[in-house]
Amino acid sequence: MAHSLTQLNTLQLTASCEQLITVTSIHQLEQILPVAKALVLGGGSNIFFAQHYSGTVLHNQIFGYELTHDSEFHYLSVAGGENWHQVVMNCCEMGIGGLENLALIPGSVGAAPIQNIGAYGVELANICVGVDAYSLSSGQKCYFTASQCQFAYRDSMLKRSRDFFISRVYFKLAKNWQPQLSYGELQAWRQQLAGLPSPLDVARQVIKIRQAKLPDHYTIPNAGSFFKNPVLTPSQANKLLTKFPGCPHYPAGENIKIAAGWLIDQLGLKGFSIGGAAVHSKQALVLVNQTQATPEQLIALAAYVRDQVNDKFEIRLEPEVNFIANDGYCTLEQVTNV
Ligand code: EPU
């Protein structure tokens, strides 16, 4: 029997799966697992259902917090079903800093380490010390330290394995908090302030910045950045920047990260649409479901954007969203051909 997932994905695509289980406790999870063909759904804000999914969707709705501290740190552990933004705001309201730059990121706590969420100079890897996870295929419970999670730019071992239900995430937040204001717009704001901002001040400013550029998925369905910012080797970056010196770029270890939104914007694609699917008019990296788009229209738009960028800049954009087809996770190339 098909179960609707239409209300459980922020792109608001008409979607369904064979079995849908709302998981509300660890006890229930331990009864259910292992499951042969399953995927975990949190806030549904980074997922693209291209077809009916023939497996079981486990919707993480396990809630709860624990907070302790010593003289130097706050130790926070949060159940995977909690809403990420709510956790950020609760911490900021208690005067606990460290999460504020990640305000207003849609999605659940359990999904945050999977793709190592990041914004405005901070990523989850900076504050996460470990996760409790259950293997979907074996049912085994594991604790992974941050280093075992192998966090990287929008990536982790958890994401690559596709096998884990994240039941709890552990954070270590310094009491001696310092705001991270290196991102251009935050720096400009800091310069106008008389004193040091509080975590709540920073969160409120981040919310302002995001609301000015990023569409609210409740009014314009979307999945945030549709593509990742490409990471180039220094010689590849040099070649691109010689030809296009205006392209925003940032150091990424020994490599260079390029602003994909700028590349798409240069092609004049802001507002470009195919059927009900469109490139957002204020942030070209975000594709939106403007007016009842079908998965096919959004896929056609994503493939068009990727191909146009490739033709002009010789850079192949990789999606940040996760595509799901009948059998589970798949690539944009695979869904383009279904
Ligand atoms: N830009 C343009 N035109 C556009 C979009 C961007 O010229 O249409 C330029 C901007 O002016 C800026 C640069 O490109 O100079 C970067 O843009 P922005 O600061 O908006 O961030 P981004 O690189 O497009 C990334 C994350 C966002 C995160 C912001 C802020 C990725 C894939 N995306 O976007 O995360 O909020 O930085 O840190 O890394 C998400 O992952 O869903 C997401 C929204």
Coordinates of C-alpha atoms and ligand atoms in Angstrom, one line a residue:
M1 CA 0.0 0.0 0.0
A2 CA 1.4 3.4 -0.9
H3 CA 1.8 6.1 1.8
S4 CA 2.0 9.7 0.9
L5 CA 5.2 11.7 1.6
T6 CA 3.9 14.9 0.0
Q7 CA 3.6 16.7 3.3
L8 CA 7.0 15.3 4.5
N9 CA 9.3 16.9 1.9
T10 CA 9.9 20.7 1.7
L11 CA 9.9 20.7 -2.1
Q12 CA 6.3 19.6 -1.8
L13 CA 6.7 17.0 -4.5
T14 CA 3.9 14.5 -4.8
A15 CA 5.6 11.5 -3.4
S16 CA 4.9 8.1 -1.8
C17 CA 6.6 5.0 -0.4
E18 CA 5.6 1.4 0.2
Q19 CA 5.7 1.6 4.0
L20 CA 5.9 4.6 6.4
I21 CA 6.8 4.2 10.0
T22 CA 6.8 7.1 12.5
V23 CA 9.5 6.3 15.0
T24 CA 8.8 7.9 18.3
S25 CA 11.1 6.0 20.7
I26 CA 14.4 4.1 20.9
H27 CA 12.4 1.1 22.1
Q28 CA 10.2 1.1 19.0
L29 CA 13.3 1.6 16.8
E30 CA 15.0 -1.5 18.3
Q31 CA 11.8 -3.5 17.7
I32 CA 11.7 -2.4 14.0
L33 CA 15.3 -2.9 13.0
P34 CA 16.9 -4.4 10.9
V35 CA 14.9 -3.4 7.8
A36 CA 16.0 -4.7 4.4
K37 CA 15.2 -1.7 2.3
A38 CA 14.8 1.5 4.3
L39 CA 15.6 5.2 4.4
V40 CA 15.4 7.7 7.2
L41 CA 13.5 10.9 6.8
G42 CA 14.0 13.9 9.1
G43 CA 12.6 17.3 8.2
G44 CA 12.5 16.3 4.5
S45 CA 14.4 19.5 3.6
N46 CA 17.2 18.0 1.5
I47 CA 15.5 15.2 -0.3
F48 CA 14.0 14.8 -3.8
F49 CA 11.5 12.0 -4.4
A50 CA 11.8 11.4 -8.1
Q51 CA 9.6 8.3 -8.1
H52 CA 7.5 6.1 -5.8
Y53 CA 9.9 4.6 -3.2
S54 CA 9.4 0.8 -3.0
G55 CA 10.9 0.5 0.5
T56 CA 10.2 1.6 4.1
V57 CA 10.6 5.2 5.2
L58 CA 11.4 5.7 8.9
H59 CA 10.3 9.2 10.0
N60 CA 12.5 10.2 12.9
Q61 CA 10.2 11.7 15.6
I62 CA 12.3 10.9 18.7
F63 CA 12.4 14.0 20.9
G64 CA 14.4 15.1 24.0
Y65 CA 17.3 17.1 25.2
E66 CA 20.0 16.7 28.0
L67 CA 22.2 19.5 29.1
T68 CA 25.1 19.3 31.6
H69 CA 28.2 21.4 32.1
D70 CA 31.6 21.7 33.8
S71 CA 33.6 24.8 34.4
E72 CA 34.6 25.1 30.7
F73 CA 31.9 23.6 28.6
H74 CA 28.2 23.0 28.1
Y75 CA 27.5 19.4 27.0
L76 CA 24.3 19.1 25.0
S77 CA 22.8 15.9 23.7
V78 CA 19.7 16.1 21.5
A79 CA 17.4 13.4 20.1
G80 CA 17.4 13.2 16.3
G81 CA 13.8 14.1 15.7
E82 CA 14.1 17.6 17.3
N83 CA 13.8 20.6 14.9
W84 CA 17.3 22.0 14.3
H85 CA 16.3 25.7 14.3
Q86 CA 14.4 25.2 17.6
V87 CA 17.5 23.7 19.2
V88 CA 19.6 26.7 18.0
M89 CA 17.1 29.2 19.4
N90 CA 16.7 27.4 22.7
C91 CA 20.5 27.4 23.2
C92 CA 20.7 31.1 22.2
E93 CA 17.9 32.0 24.6
M94 CA 19.8 30.3 27.4
G95 CA 22.9 32.3 26.5
I96 CA 24.7 29.3 25.2
G97 CA 26.8 30.1 22.1
G98 CA 28.2 28.0 19.3
L99 CA 25.1 27.1 17.2
E100 CA 23.9 30.7 16.4
N101 CA 25.4 30.9 12.8
L102 CA 23.3 27.8 12.0
A103 CA 20.0 29.4 12.8
L104 CA 17.1 28.9 10.4
I105 CA 18.6 25.9 8.6
P106 CA 15.6 23.7 8.0
G107 CA 15.6 20.1 9.0
S108 CA 16.0 17.8 12.0
V109 CA 18.9 17.3 14.4
G110 CA 19.4 13.8 13.2
A111 CA 20.0 14.9 9.6
A112 CA 22.5 17.7 10.6
P113 CA 25.6 15.4 10.9
I114 CA 24.7 13.4 7.8
Q115 CA 25.5 16.2 5.5
N116 CA 27.5 18.3 8.0
I117 CA 25.2 21.3 7.8
G118 CA 27.0 24.6 7.5
A119 CA 26.5 28.4 7.1
Y120 CA 28.2 31.7 7.7
G121 CA 31.6 30.3 8.6
V122 CA 30.5 27.5 10.9
E123 CA 29.7 23.9 10.3
L124 CA 28.3 21.2 12.5
A125 CA 31.7 19.5 12.6
N126 CA 33.0 22.5 14.7
I127 CA 30.7 21.7 17.6
C128 CA 29.6 18.1 17.3
V129 CA 31.6 15.5 19.4
G130 CA 29.7 12.4 18.4
V131 CA 26.4 10.7 17.4
D132 CA 24.4 7.6 18.5
A133 CA 23.4 5.7 15.4
Y134 CA 21.5 2.5 14.5
S135 CA 22.5 0.5 11.5
L136 CA 19.4 0.0 9.4
S137 CA 20.7 -3.2 7.8
S138 CA 21.9 -4.9 11.0
G139 CA 20.0 -3.1 13.8
Q140 CA 23.3 -2.6 15.7
K141 CA 23.6 0.4 17.9
C142 CA 26.9 2.4 17.5
Y143 CA 28.4 5.5 18.9
F144 CA 30.6 7.4 16.4
T145 CA 33.0 10.1 17.5
A146 CA 33.2 13.2 15.4
S147 CA 36.5 11.9 13.8
Q148 CA 34.8 8.6 13.0
C149 CA 32.0 10.5 11.3
Q150 CA 34.7 11.9 8.9
F151 CA 33.0 15.3 8.5
A152 CA 33.8 17.1 5.3
Y153 CA 32.1 19.8 3.2
R154 CA 28.4 18.7 3.1
D155 CA 29.6 15.2 3.6
S156 CA 30.3 12.5 6.2
M157 CA 30.9 8.7 6.5
L158 CA 27.2 8.6 7.7
K159 CA 26.1 10.1 4.4
R160 CA 28.2 7.9 2.3
S161 CA 27.1 4.7 4.0
R162 CA 23.4 5.5 3.8
D163 CA 22.9 3.0 6.6
F164 CA 22.3 4.9 9.7
F165 CA 19.4 6.2 11.8
I166 CA 20.8 9.0 13.9
S167 CA 19.1 8.8 17.3
R168 CA 21.1 11.3 19.2
V169 CA 23.7 14.0 18.5
Y170 CA 26.2 15.2 21.1
F171 CA 27.6 18.8 21.2
K172 CA 30.4 20.4 23.3
L173 CA 30.0 24.2 23.5
A174 CA 32.7 26.4 25.1
K175 CA 31.5 28.7 27.9
N176 CA 34.2 31.1 26.8
W177 CA 32.2 31.7 23.6
Q178 CA 33.5 33.9 20.8
P179 CA 31.3 35.0 17.9
Q180 CA 32.3 33.7 14.5
L181 CA 31.7 36.8 12.3
S182 CA 34.1 36.2 9.4
Y183 CA 31.3 36.0 6.8
G184 CA 31.1 39.3 4.9
E185 CA 27.6 40.4 5.9
L186 CA 28.1 39.5 9.5
Q187 CA 31.4 41.4 9.6
A188 CA 29.7 44.5 8.2
W189 CA 27.0 44.2 10.9
R190 CA 29.6 43.7 13.7
Q191 CA 31.3 47.0 12.7
Q192 CA 28.1 48.9 13.4
L193 CA 27.7 47.5 16.9
A194 CA 29.0 49.2 20.1
G195 CA 29.7 46.1 22.1
L196 CA 30.1 42.3 21.7
P197 CA 26.9 40.7 20.4
S198 CA 25.3 37.8 22.3
P199 CA 24.6 34.4 20.7
L200 CA 20.9 35.5 20.4
D201 CA 22.0 38.8 18.6
V202 CA 24.0 36.8 16.1
A203 CA 21.2 34.3 15.5
R204 CA 18.8 37.1 14.9
Q205 CA 21.2 38.7 12.3
V206 CA 21.7 35.3 10.6
I207 CA 17.9 35.0 10.4
K208 CA 17.7 38.4 8.8
I209 CA 20.4 37.6 6.2
R210 CA 18.8 34.2 5.3
Q211 CA 15.3 35.7 5.1
A212 CA 16.5 38.3 2.6
K213 CA 17.9 35.8 0.2
L214 CA 16.5 32.3 0.9
P215 CA 12.9 31.4 0.2
D216 CA 10.8 30.1 3.1
H217 CA 9.8 26.6 2.1
Y218 CA 6.4 27.0 3.6
T219 CA 5.5 29.7 1.0
I220 CA 7.8 28.7 -1.9
P221 CA 8.7 25.0 -1.6
N222 CA 12.4 24.3 -2.0
A223 CA 15.3 22.2 -0.6
G224 CA 17.9 25.0 0.1
S225 CA 21.0 25.0 -2.1
F226 CA 20.3 22.5 -4.8
F227 CA 24.0 22.1 -5.8
K228 CA 27.2 22.0 -3.7
N229 CA 29.8 24.7 -4.2
P230 CA 32.4 23.0 -6.4
V231 CA 35.8 22.5 -4.8
L232 CA 38.6 23.0 -7.4
T233 CA 42.3 22.2 -7.2
P234 CA 44.5 25.4 -7.2
S235 CA 45.4 25.0 -10.8
Q236 CA 41.8 24.5 -11.9
A237 CA 40.8 27.5 -9.8
N238 CA 43.5 29.6 -11.3
K239 CA 42.4 28.8 -14.8
L240 CA 38.8 29.8 -13.9
L241 CA 39.7 32.9 -12.0
T242 CA 42.0 34.2 -14.7
K243 CA 39.0 34.1 -17.1
F244 CA 36.4 35.1 -14.5
P245 CA 38.2 37.2 -11.9
G246 CA 34.9 38.3 -10.3
C247 CA 34.0 34.8 -9.2
P248 CA 33.7 34.6 -5.4
H249 CA 36.0 31.9 -4.0
Y250 CA 37.1 30.7 -0.6
P251 CA 40.0 28.5 0.7
A252 CA 39.0 24.9 1.3
G253 CA 42.0 23.2 2.8
E254 CA 44.6 23.1 0.0
N255 CA 41.8 23.6 -2.5
I256 CA 39.5 26.4 -3.5
K257 CA 35.7 26.5 -3.2
I258 CA 33.8 28.4 -5.9
A259 CA 30.4 30.1 -5.4
A260 CA 28.1 28.0 -7.6
G261 CA 25.3 30.5 -7.1
W262 CA 27.5 33.1 -8.8
L263 CA 28.2 30.8 -11.8
I264 CA 24.4 30.2 -12.3
D265 CA 23.7 33.9 -11.8
Q266 CA 26.2 34.9 -14.5
L267 CA 24.2 32.8 -17.0
G268 CA 21.2 35.0 -16.3
L269 CA 19.3 32.1 -15.0
K270 CA 17.7 33.8 -11.9
G271 CA 13.9 33.4 -12.4
F272 CA 14.4 30.9 -15.3
S273 CA 11.7 28.3 -15.3
I274 CA 10.6 25.0 -16.8
G275 CA 6.9 24.4 -16.1
G276 CA 6.4 25.0 -12.4
A277 CA 10.1 24.7 -11.5
A278 CA 12.2 27.8 -11.3
V279 CA 15.6 29.1 -10.3
H280 CA 15.0 31.3 -7.3
S281 CA 15.0 35.0 -8.2
K282 CA 17.2 36.1 -5.2
Q283 CA 19.6 33.1 -4.8
A284 CA 20.5 31.2 -8.0
L285 CA 21.7 28.1 -6.1
V286 CA 18.2 27.4 -4.9
L287 CA 15.7 25.7 -7.2
V288 CA 12.0 26.2 -6.2
N289 CA 8.8 24.5 -6.8
Q290 CA 7.0 27.7 -7.9
T291 CA 3.7 26.4 -9.1
Q292 CA 3.0 22.7 -8.6
A293 CA 6.1 21.5 -10.4
T294 CA 6.4 17.8 -11.3
P295 CA 9.6 15.9 -10.4
E296 CA 10.3 15.7 -14.1
Q297 CA 10.2 19.5 -14.5
L298 CA 12.6 20.1 -11.5
I299 CA 14.9 17.4 -12.8
A300 CA 14.9 19.0 -16.3
L301 CA 15.7 22.4 -14.7
A302 CA 18.5 20.9 -12.6
A303 CA 20.0 19.2 -15.6
Y304 CA 19.7 22.3 -17.7
V305 CA 21.5 24.5 -15.0
R306 CA 24.2 21.8 -14.6
D307 CA 24.7 21.7 -18.4
Q308 CA 24.7 25.4 -18.9
V309 CA 27.3 25.9 -16.2
N310 CA 29.4 23.1 -17.7
D311 CA 29.3 24.6 -21.2
K312 CA 30.3 28.1 -20.0
F313 CA 32.7 27.4 -17.1
E314 CA 33.7 23.7 -17.7
I315 CA 32.6 22.9 -14.1
R316 CA 30.3 20.1 -13.4
L317 CA 27.9 20.9 -10.5
E318 CA 27.1 18.1 -8.1
P319 CA 23.7 18.2 -6.4
E320 CA 23.5 18.7 -2.7
V321 CA 20.0 17.3 -2.5
N322 CA 19.5 13.5 -2.2
F323 CA 17.6 11.9 -5.1
I324 CA 15.3 9.0 -4.3
A325 CA 14.0 6.7 -7.1
N326 CA 12.0 3.4 -6.9
D327 CA 15.0 1.5 -5.4
G328 CA 16.4 4.2 -3.1
Y329 CA 19.2 6.7 -3.4
C330 CA 20.4 7.6 -6.9
T331 CA 22.2 10.4 -8.8
L332 CA 20.8 13.2 -10.9
E333 CA 22.2 11.4 -14.0
Q334 CA 20.2 8.3 -13.1
V335 CA 16.9 10.2 -12.5
T336 CA 17.4 12.2 -15.7
N337 CA 17.1 9.0 -17.5
V338 CA 14.1 7.4 -15.7
Ligands
EPU1 N1 26.0 34.8 -5.5 C1 25.6 35.5 -6.6 N2 24.4 35.2 -7.1 C2 23.6 34.3 -6.6 C3 23.9 33.6 -5.4 C4 25.2 33.9 -4.9 O1 26.4 36.3 -7.1 O2 22.5 34.1 -7.1 C5 27.3 35.1 -4.8 C6 27.1 35.9 -3.5 O3 27.0 37.3 -3.8 C7 28.3 35.5 -2.7 C8 28.6 34.1 -3.2 O4 27.9 33.9 -4.4 O5 29.4 36.3 -3.1 C9 28.1 33.1 -2.2 O6 26.7 33.2 -2.0 P1 26.1 33.0 -0.5 O7 26.8 33.7 0.5 O8 24.6 33.3 -0.6 O9 26.3 31.5 -0.2 P2 26.3 30.2 -1.1 O10 27.7 29.8 -1.3 O11 25.4 30.3 -2.3 C10 26.4 28.5 1.0 C11 25.6 27.3 1.5 C12 24.3 27.8 2.1 C13 24.7 28.7 3.3 C14 25.5 29.9 2.7 C15 25.9 30.9 3.8 C16 26.3 25.5 0.0 C17 25.9 24.6 -1.1 N3 25.4 26.4 0.4 O12 25.6 29.1 -0.1 O13 23.7 26.6 2.6 O14 23.5 29.2 3.9 O15 26.6 29.4 2.0 O16 27.0 30.3 4.5 O17 27.4 25.4 0.6 C18 22.2 24.9 2.0 O18 23.2 24.1 2.1 O19 21.1 24.5 1.7 C19 22.4 26.3 2.2 C20 21.5 27.2 2.0

